[in-house]
Amino acid sequence: MASNQHVKLFGMVGSPIVARAEIALKLKGVEYEYVNESFSNKSDDLLKYNPIHKKVPVVLHNGKPICESLVIVEYVDEVWTGYPILPSDPYHRAQARFWSKFIDDKVFPAVYKAAWNPNEKEREKGAEEVREVLTILENELKGKFFNGDSVGLLDIAALFIAFWLPLLQEAGGLDLYGGEKYPKLEKWGHDILNHPVIEGVLPPRDLVLTFFKTRFQSISASK
Amino acid sequence: MASNQHVKLFGMVGSPIVARAEIALKLKGVEYEYVNESFSNKSDDLLKYNPIHKKVPVVLHNGKPICESLVIVEYVDEVWTGYPILPSDPYHRAQARFWSKFIDDKVFPAVYKAAWNPNEKEREKGAEEVREVLTILENELKGKFFNGDSVGLLDIAALFIAFWLPLLQEAGGLDLYGGEKYPKLEKWGHDILNHPVIEGVLPPRDLVLTFFKTRFQSISASK
């Protein structure tokens, strides 16, 4: 359909949120130019194309910017044919959207609180919340992937849990699970990290580990 | 399509978030049964159908629950034909989704901070944020409605600004705009409040005013 048109992705190597946009584009086989931004030096283009949030990812498609990772994933699914990222049934689409929102509204804030909150009691509360949301997701996982037999919107939204979360724990010496087991999520994590498209999008482990370690050190230095 | 099937809406009279679901159903001409919940006494059905957030609105369609107001609006748009709530063009759909998310992520938190934060300095910062987000929306409003000539997803998402926000200010004796003018938003507010479907969904002004006044009083009493 629009597959031979010009696509640029403004991203940041290592970001789990940018990975969502990359995975969507790659699942559809869309060719794109990657523009790597950095926290400390955002390009004029990024500020022009996402003036509201000034954040990656931004997909520029024929000169038109699309912002917000989940909005981008839905856009990519609607514009390019081929691999279906959202289910075709409206109820299942609603479920995928509901749970993707849950990841952003509940999982990320819990993890952030557990890892970075300056107050130890708050970090403990955060860890409890992490276990709660993981238990909820563990119960929600019915097939090989959240989307069934193939990777879909929610799998893409939840990928942080499979790849970045273990690295965050390693970097900070955290034990957020506190002995809890999530066997279905673990199996899902294994499968999704070995998915050919997703494997190709993941940043080097060491880069993410170093990024998290540096952040833990800078927080501990500022105490 | 599915218009003669059984639909229940679990709501709460006066809620701007529930109004989104109601407007979507009414724009499509869907008949539904309204189940009124209360903060202090949520029904077993509500807890069963939205066990994650335990919140209204929930739409129950042929026994299947759909939660989260914007997810519901998209679901309704996909299941029932007739009035199109989202634009058909993927780029415009992405824009409508982006800005609806902006309302939830930026406008509501700013208003809450400005109205209810216990710290006066924070309330002042909140009011500043309210003016910022309203200025952004003022610049974004290009037609009669955000959706163009007809009411769409973003108009439904933003309705709080037209109806509830002035009542909140009146109830709390607030002046969040601080002399700033938003002529396009004002005109939009007038038009949307007089839209036949939306007019029919709005709760009585006095009810909302009393609700907000009671909340201001209970906060001031607990100081």
mmCIF file of N, CA, C and O in Angstrom, chain A residues 61-113:
data_model
loop_
_atom_site.group_PDB
_atom_site.id
_atom_site.type_symbol
_atom_site.label_atom_id
_atom_site.label_comp_id
_atom_site.label_asym_id
_atom_site.label_seq_id
_atom_site.Cartn_x
_atom_site.Cartn_y
_atom_site.Cartn_z
ATOM 1 N N HIS A 61 6.329 9.839 8.271
ATOM 2 C CA HIS A 61 5.886 9.097 7.088
ATOM 3 C C HIS A 61 5.446 10.108 6.026
ATOM 4 O O HIS A 61 4.430 10.788 6.215
ATOM 5 N N ASN A 62 6.218 10.185 4.969
ATOM 6 C CA ASN A 62 5.957 11.185 3.921
ATOM 7 C C ASN A 62 5.797 12.586 4.500
ATOM 8 O O ASN A 62 4.878 13.321 4.142
ATOM 9 N N GLY A 63 6.673 12.920 5.423
ATOM 10 C CA GLY A 63 6.691 14.270 5.977
ATOM 11 C C GLY A 63 5.742 14.498 7.131
ATOM 12 O O GLY A 63 5.752 15.558 7.751
ATOM 13 N N LYS A 64 4.898 13.492 7.445
ATOM 14 C CA LYS A 64 3.933 13.672 8.541
ATOM 15 C C LYS A 64 4.390 12.905 9.778
ATOM 16 O O LYS A 64 4.612 11.690 9.719
ATOM 17 N N PRO A 65 4.506 13.600 10.915
ATOM 18 C CA PRO A 65 4.993 12.937 12.124
ATOM 19 C C PRO A 65 3.879 12.235 12.902
ATOM 20 O O PRO A 65 2.772 12.753 13.036
ATOM 21 N N ILE A 66 4.208 11.045 13.405
ATOM 22 C CA ILE A 66 3.298 10.330 14.312
ATOM 23 C C ILE A 66 4.090 10.075 15.596
ATOM 24 O O ILE A 66 5.209 9.563 15.552
ATOM 25 N N CYS A 67 3.499 10.449 16.733
ATOM 26 C CA CYS A 67 4.170 10.354 18.028
ATOM 27 C C CYS A 67 3.398 9.435 18.961
ATOM 28 O O CYS A 67 2.231 9.165 18.722
ATOM 29 N N GLU A 68 4.050 9.028 20.037
ATOM 30 C CA GLU A 68 3.518 8.126 21.059
ATOM 31 C C GLU A 68 3.596 6.679 20.549
ATOM 32 O O GLU A 68 2.945 6.315 19.564
ATOM 33 N N SER A 69 4.364 5.863 21.260
ATOM 34 C CA SER A 69 4.698 4.539 20.742
ATOM 35 C C SER A 69 3.486 3.676 20.369
ATOM 36 O O SER A 69 3.458 3.055 19.304
ATOM 37 N N LEU A 70 2.476 3.647 21.230
ATOM 38 C CA LEU A 70 1.339 2.765 20.924
ATOM 39 C C LEU A 70 0.494 3.324 19.781
ATOM 40 O O LEU A 70 -0.099 2.568 19.003
ATOM 41 N N VAL A 71 0.450 4.645 19.690
ATOM 42 C CA VAL A 71 -0.246 5.274 18.562
ATOM 43 C C VAL A 71 0.488 4.933 17.260
ATOM 44 O O VAL A 71 -0.138 4.634 16.241
ATOM 45 N N ILE A 72 1.809 4.940 17.326
ATOM 46 C CA ILE A 72 2.620 4.579 16.150
ATOM 47 C C ILE A 72 2.347 3.133 15.733
ATOM 48 O O ILE A 72 2.147 2.837 14.559
ATOM 49 N N VAL A 73 2.325 2.219 16.723
ATOM 50 C CA VAL A 73 2.100 0.807 16.391
ATOM 51 C C VAL A 73 0.748 0.635 15.685
ATOM 52 O O VAL A 73 0.645 -0.062 14.668
ATOM 53 N N GLU A 74 -0.282 1.301 16.192
ATOM 54 C CA GLU A 74 -1.602 1.187 15.545
ATOM 55 C C GLU A 74 -1.580 1.815 14.148
ATOM 56 O O GLU A 74 -2.203 1.303 13.214
ATOM 57 N N TYR A 75 -0.880 2.940 14.025
ATOM 58 C CA TYR A 75 -0.767 3.599 12.715
ATOM 59 C C TYR A 75 -0.098 2.670 11.700
ATOM 60 O O TYR A 75 -0.600 2.491 10.588
ATOM 61 N N VAL A 76 1.012 2.103 12.118
ATOM 62 C CA VAL A 76 1.750 1.204 11.217
ATOM 63 C C VAL A 76 0.852 0.028 10.811
ATOM 64 O O VAL A 76 0.806 -0.373 9.647
ATOM 65 N N ASP A 77 0.103 -0.492 11.793
ATOM 66 C CA ASP A 77 -0.784 -1.623 11.488
ATOM 67 C C ASP A 77 -1.863 -1.236 10.484
ATOM 68 O O ASP A 77 -2.274 -2.058 9.664
ATOM 69 N N GLU A 78 -2.330 0.013 10.559
ATOM 70 C CA GLU A 78 -3.408 0.447 9.665
ATOM 71 C C GLU A 78 -2.908 0.804 8.271
ATOM 72 O O GLU A 78 -3.623 0.636 7.290
ATOM 73 N N VAL A 79 -1.684 1.327 8.184
ATOM 74 C CA VAL A 79 -1.197 1.829 6.895
ATOM 75 C C VAL A 79 -0.616 0.711 6.038
ATOM 76 O O VAL A 79 -0.816 0.680 4.826
ATOM 77 N N TRP A 80 0.106 -0.197 6.668
ATOM 78 C CA TRP A 80 0.760 -1.248 5.887
ATOM 79 C C TRP A 80 0.031 -2.579 6.034
ATOM 80 O O TRP A 80 -0.324 -2.984 7.159
ATOM 81 N N THR A 81 -0.170 -3.237 4.930
ATOM 82 C CA THR A 81 -0.814 -4.547 4.967
ATOM 83 C C THR A 81 0.241 -5.589 5.336
ATOM 84 O O THR A 81 1.372 -5.258 5.641
ATOM 85 N N GLY A 82 -0.151 -6.841 5.299
ATOM 86 C CA GLY A 82 0.792 -7.905 5.661
ATOM 87 C C GLY A 82 0.520 -8.352 7.077
ATOM 88 O O GLY A 82 -0.640 -8.522 7.461
ATOM 89 N N TYR A 83 1.574 -8.504 7.858
ATOM 90 C CA TYR A 83 1.464 -9.007 9.227
ATOM 91 C C TYR A 83 0.437 -8.218 10.058
ATOM 92 O O TYR A 83 0.568 -7.006 10.223
ATOM 93 N N PRO A 84 -0.589 -8.883 10.631
ATOM 94 C CA PRO A 84 -1.570 -8.153 11.448
ATOM 95 C C PRO A 84 -1.067 -8.005 12.896
ATOM 96 O O PRO A 84 -0.822 -8.992 13.574
ATOM 97 N N ILE A 85 -0.908 -6.775 13.359
ATOM 98 C CA ILE A 85 -0.394 -6.530 14.710
ATOM 99 C C ILE A 85 -1.532 -6.496 15.728
ATOM 100 O O ILE A 85 -1.409 -7.004 16.829
ATOM 101 N N LEU A 86 -2.644 -5.890 15.346
ATOM 102 C CA LEU A 86 -3.827 -5.940 16.205
ATOM 103 C C LEU A 86 -4.740 -7.048 15.696
ATOM 104 O O LEU A 86 -4.794 -7.316 14.491
ATOM 105 N N PRO A 87 -5.479 -7.706 16.622
ATOM 106 C CA PRO A 87 -6.436 -8.725 16.181
ATOM 107 C C PRO A 87 -7.505 -8.063 15.305
ATOM 108 O O PRO A 87 -7.707 -6.852 15.385
ATOM 109 N N SER A 88 -8.191 -8.851 14.490
ATOM 110 C CA SER A 88 -9.224 -8.250 13.632
ATOM 111 C C SER A 88 -10.550 -8.113 14.373
ATOM 112 O O SER A 88 -11.343 -7.225 14.078
ATOM 113 N N ASP A 89 -10.789 -8.951 15.375
ATOM 114 C CA ASP A 89 -12.042 -8.895 16.113
ATOM 115 C C ASP A 89 -12.052 -7.697 17.080
ATOM 116 O O ASP A 89 -11.116 -7.527 17.877
ATOM 117 N N PRO A 90 -13.109 -6.858 17.025
ATOM 118 C CA PRO A 90 -13.138 -5.644 17.860
ATOM 119 C C PRO A 90 -12.965 -5.919 19.360
ATOM 120 O O PRO A 90 -12.324 -5.134 20.060
ATOM 121 N N TYR A 91 -13.534 -7.009 19.851
ATOM 122 C CA TYR A 91 -13.391 -7.296 21.284
ATOM 123 C C TYR A 91 -11.935 -7.593 21.632
ATOM 124 O O TYR A 91 -11.398 -7.093 22.619
ATOM 125 N N HIS A 92 -11.303 -8.392 20.801
ATOM 126 C CA HIS A 92 -9.889 -8.697 21.053
ATOM 127 C C HIS A 92 -9.003 -7.474 20.855
ATOM 128 O O HIS A 92 -7.995 -7.305 21.544
ATOM 129 N N ARG A 93 -9.374 -6.606 19.932
ATOM 130 C CA ARG A 93 -8.642 -5.344 19.764
ATOM 131 C C ARG A 93 -8.769 -4.505 21.038
ATOM 132 O O ARG A 93 -7.788 -3.938 21.519
ATOM 133 N N ALA A 94 -9.990 -4.453 21.576
ATOM 134 C CA ALA A 94 -10.208 -3.673 22.806
ATOM 135 C C ALA A 94 -9.382 -4.248 23.949
ATOM 136 O O ALA A 94 -8.789 -3.502 24.738
ATOM 137 N N GLN A 95 -9.322 -5.575 24.021
ATOM 138 C CA GLN A 95 -8.531 -6.219 25.077
ATOM 139 C C GLN A 95 -7.049 -5.872 24.926
ATOM 140 O O GLN A 95 -6.356 -5.578 25.904
ATOM 141 N N ALA A 96 -6.553 -5.939 23.700
ATOM 142 C CA ALA A 96 -5.141 -5.625 23.447
ATOM 143 C C ALA A 96 -4.839 -4.175 23.833
ATOM 144 O O ALA A 96 -3.803 -3.870 24.422
ATOM 145 N N ARG A 97 -5.778 -3.277 23.516
ATOM 146 C CA ARG A 97 -5.584 -1.861 23.875
ATOM 147 C C ARG A 97 -5.654 -1.660 25.381
ATOM 148 O O ARG A 97 -4.881 -0.892 25.950
ATOM 149 N N PHE A 98 -6.604 -2.333 26.017
ATOM 150 C CA PHE A 98 -6.759 -2.218 27.478
ATOM 151 C C PHE A 98 -5.467 -2.637 28.173
ATOM 152 O O PHE A 98 -4.943 -1.934 29.038
ATOM 153 N N TRP A 99 -4.934 -3.784 27.797
ATOM 154 C CA TRP A 99 -3.754 -4.310 28.487
ATOM 155 C C TRP A 99 -2.486 -3.539 28.141
ATOM 156 O O TRP A 99 -1.578 -3.428 28.963
ATOM 157 N N SER A 100 -2.423 -3.001 26.934
ATOM 158 C CA SER A 100 -1.261 -2.177 26.584
ATOM 159 C C SER A 100 -1.257 -0.907 27.440
ATOM 160 O O SER A 100 -0.206 -0.447 27.894
ATOM 161 N N LYS A 101 -2.443 -0.367 27.653
ATOM 162 C CA LYS A 101 -2.573 0.807 28.525
ATOM 163 C C LYS A 101 -2.186 0.438 29.964
ATOM 164 O O LYS A 101 -1.573 1.224 30.680
ATOM 165 N N PHE A 102 -2.553 -0.771 30.362
ATOM 166 C CA PHE A 102 -2.190 -1.268 31.694
ATOM 167 C C PHE A 102 -0.666 -1.294 31.860
ATOM 168 O O PHE A 102 -0.132 -0.923 32.905
ATOM 169 N N ILE A 103 0.024 -1.731 30.832
ATOM 170 C CA ILE A 103 1.500 -1.751 30.881
ATOM 171 C C ILE A 103 2.020 -0.328 31.133
ATOM 172 O O ILE A 103 2.857 -0.101 32.013
ATOM 173 N N ASP A 104 1.505 0.624 30.383
ATOM 174 C CA ASP A 104 2.007 1.997 30.525
ATOM 175 C C ASP A 104 1.548 2.659 31.820
ATOM 176 O O ASP A 104 2.314 3.403 32.437
ATOM 177 N N ASP A 105 0.330 2.386 32.229
ATOM 178 C CA ASP A 105 -0.217 3.078 33.414
ATOM 179 C C ASP A 105 0.165 2.405 34.723
ATOM 180 O O ASP A 105 0.191 3.059 35.770
ATOM 181 N N LYS A 106 0.411 1.105 34.708
ATOM 182 C CA LYS A 106 0.644 0.375 35.959
ATOM 183 C C LYS A 106 2.034 -0.257 36.050
ATOM 184 O O LYS A 106 2.682 -0.186 37.091
ATOM 185 N N VAL A 107 2.466 -0.922 34.984
ATOM 186 C CA VAL A 107 3.738 -1.650 35.077
ATOM 187 C C VAL A 107 4.919 -0.677 35.135
ATOM 188 O O VAL A 107 5.744 -0.747 36.049
ATOM 189 N N PHE A 108 4.992 0.244 34.199
ATOM 190 C CA PHE A 108 6.131 1.179 34.192
ATOM 191 C C PHE A 108 6.216 1.992 35.484
ATOM 192 O O PHE A 108 7.292 2.047 36.098
ATOM 193 N N PRO A 109 5.120 2.600 35.939
ATOM 194 C CA PRO A 109 5.229 3.367 37.193
ATOM 195 C C PRO A 109 5.665 2.502 38.381
ATOM 196 O O PRO A 109 6.433 2.955 39.228
ATOM 197 N N ALA A 110 5.180 1.254 38.446
ATOM 198 C CA ALA A 110 5.568 0.366 39.556
ATOM 199 C C ALA A 110 7.068 0.082 39.509
ATOM 200 O O ALA A 110 7.771 0.153 40.523
ATOM 201 N N VAL A 111 7.571 -0.217 38.322
ATOM 202 C CA VAL A 111 8.996 -0.517 38.164
ATOM 203 C C VAL A 111 9.838 0.719 38.500
ATOM 204 O O VAL A 111 10.844 0.623 39.205
ATOM 205 N N TYR A 112 9.420 1.864 38.009
ATOM 206 C CA TYR A 112 10.156 3.098 38.290
ATOM 207 C C TYR A 112 10.211 3.351 39.788
ATOM 208 O O TYR A 112 11.260 3.686 40.337
ATOM 209 N N LYS A 113 9.071 3.197 40.441
ATOM 210 C CA LYS A 113 9.018 3.422 41.884
ATOM 211 C C LYS A 113 9.936 2.434 42.606
ATOM 212 O O LYS A 113 10.707 2.816 43.495
#
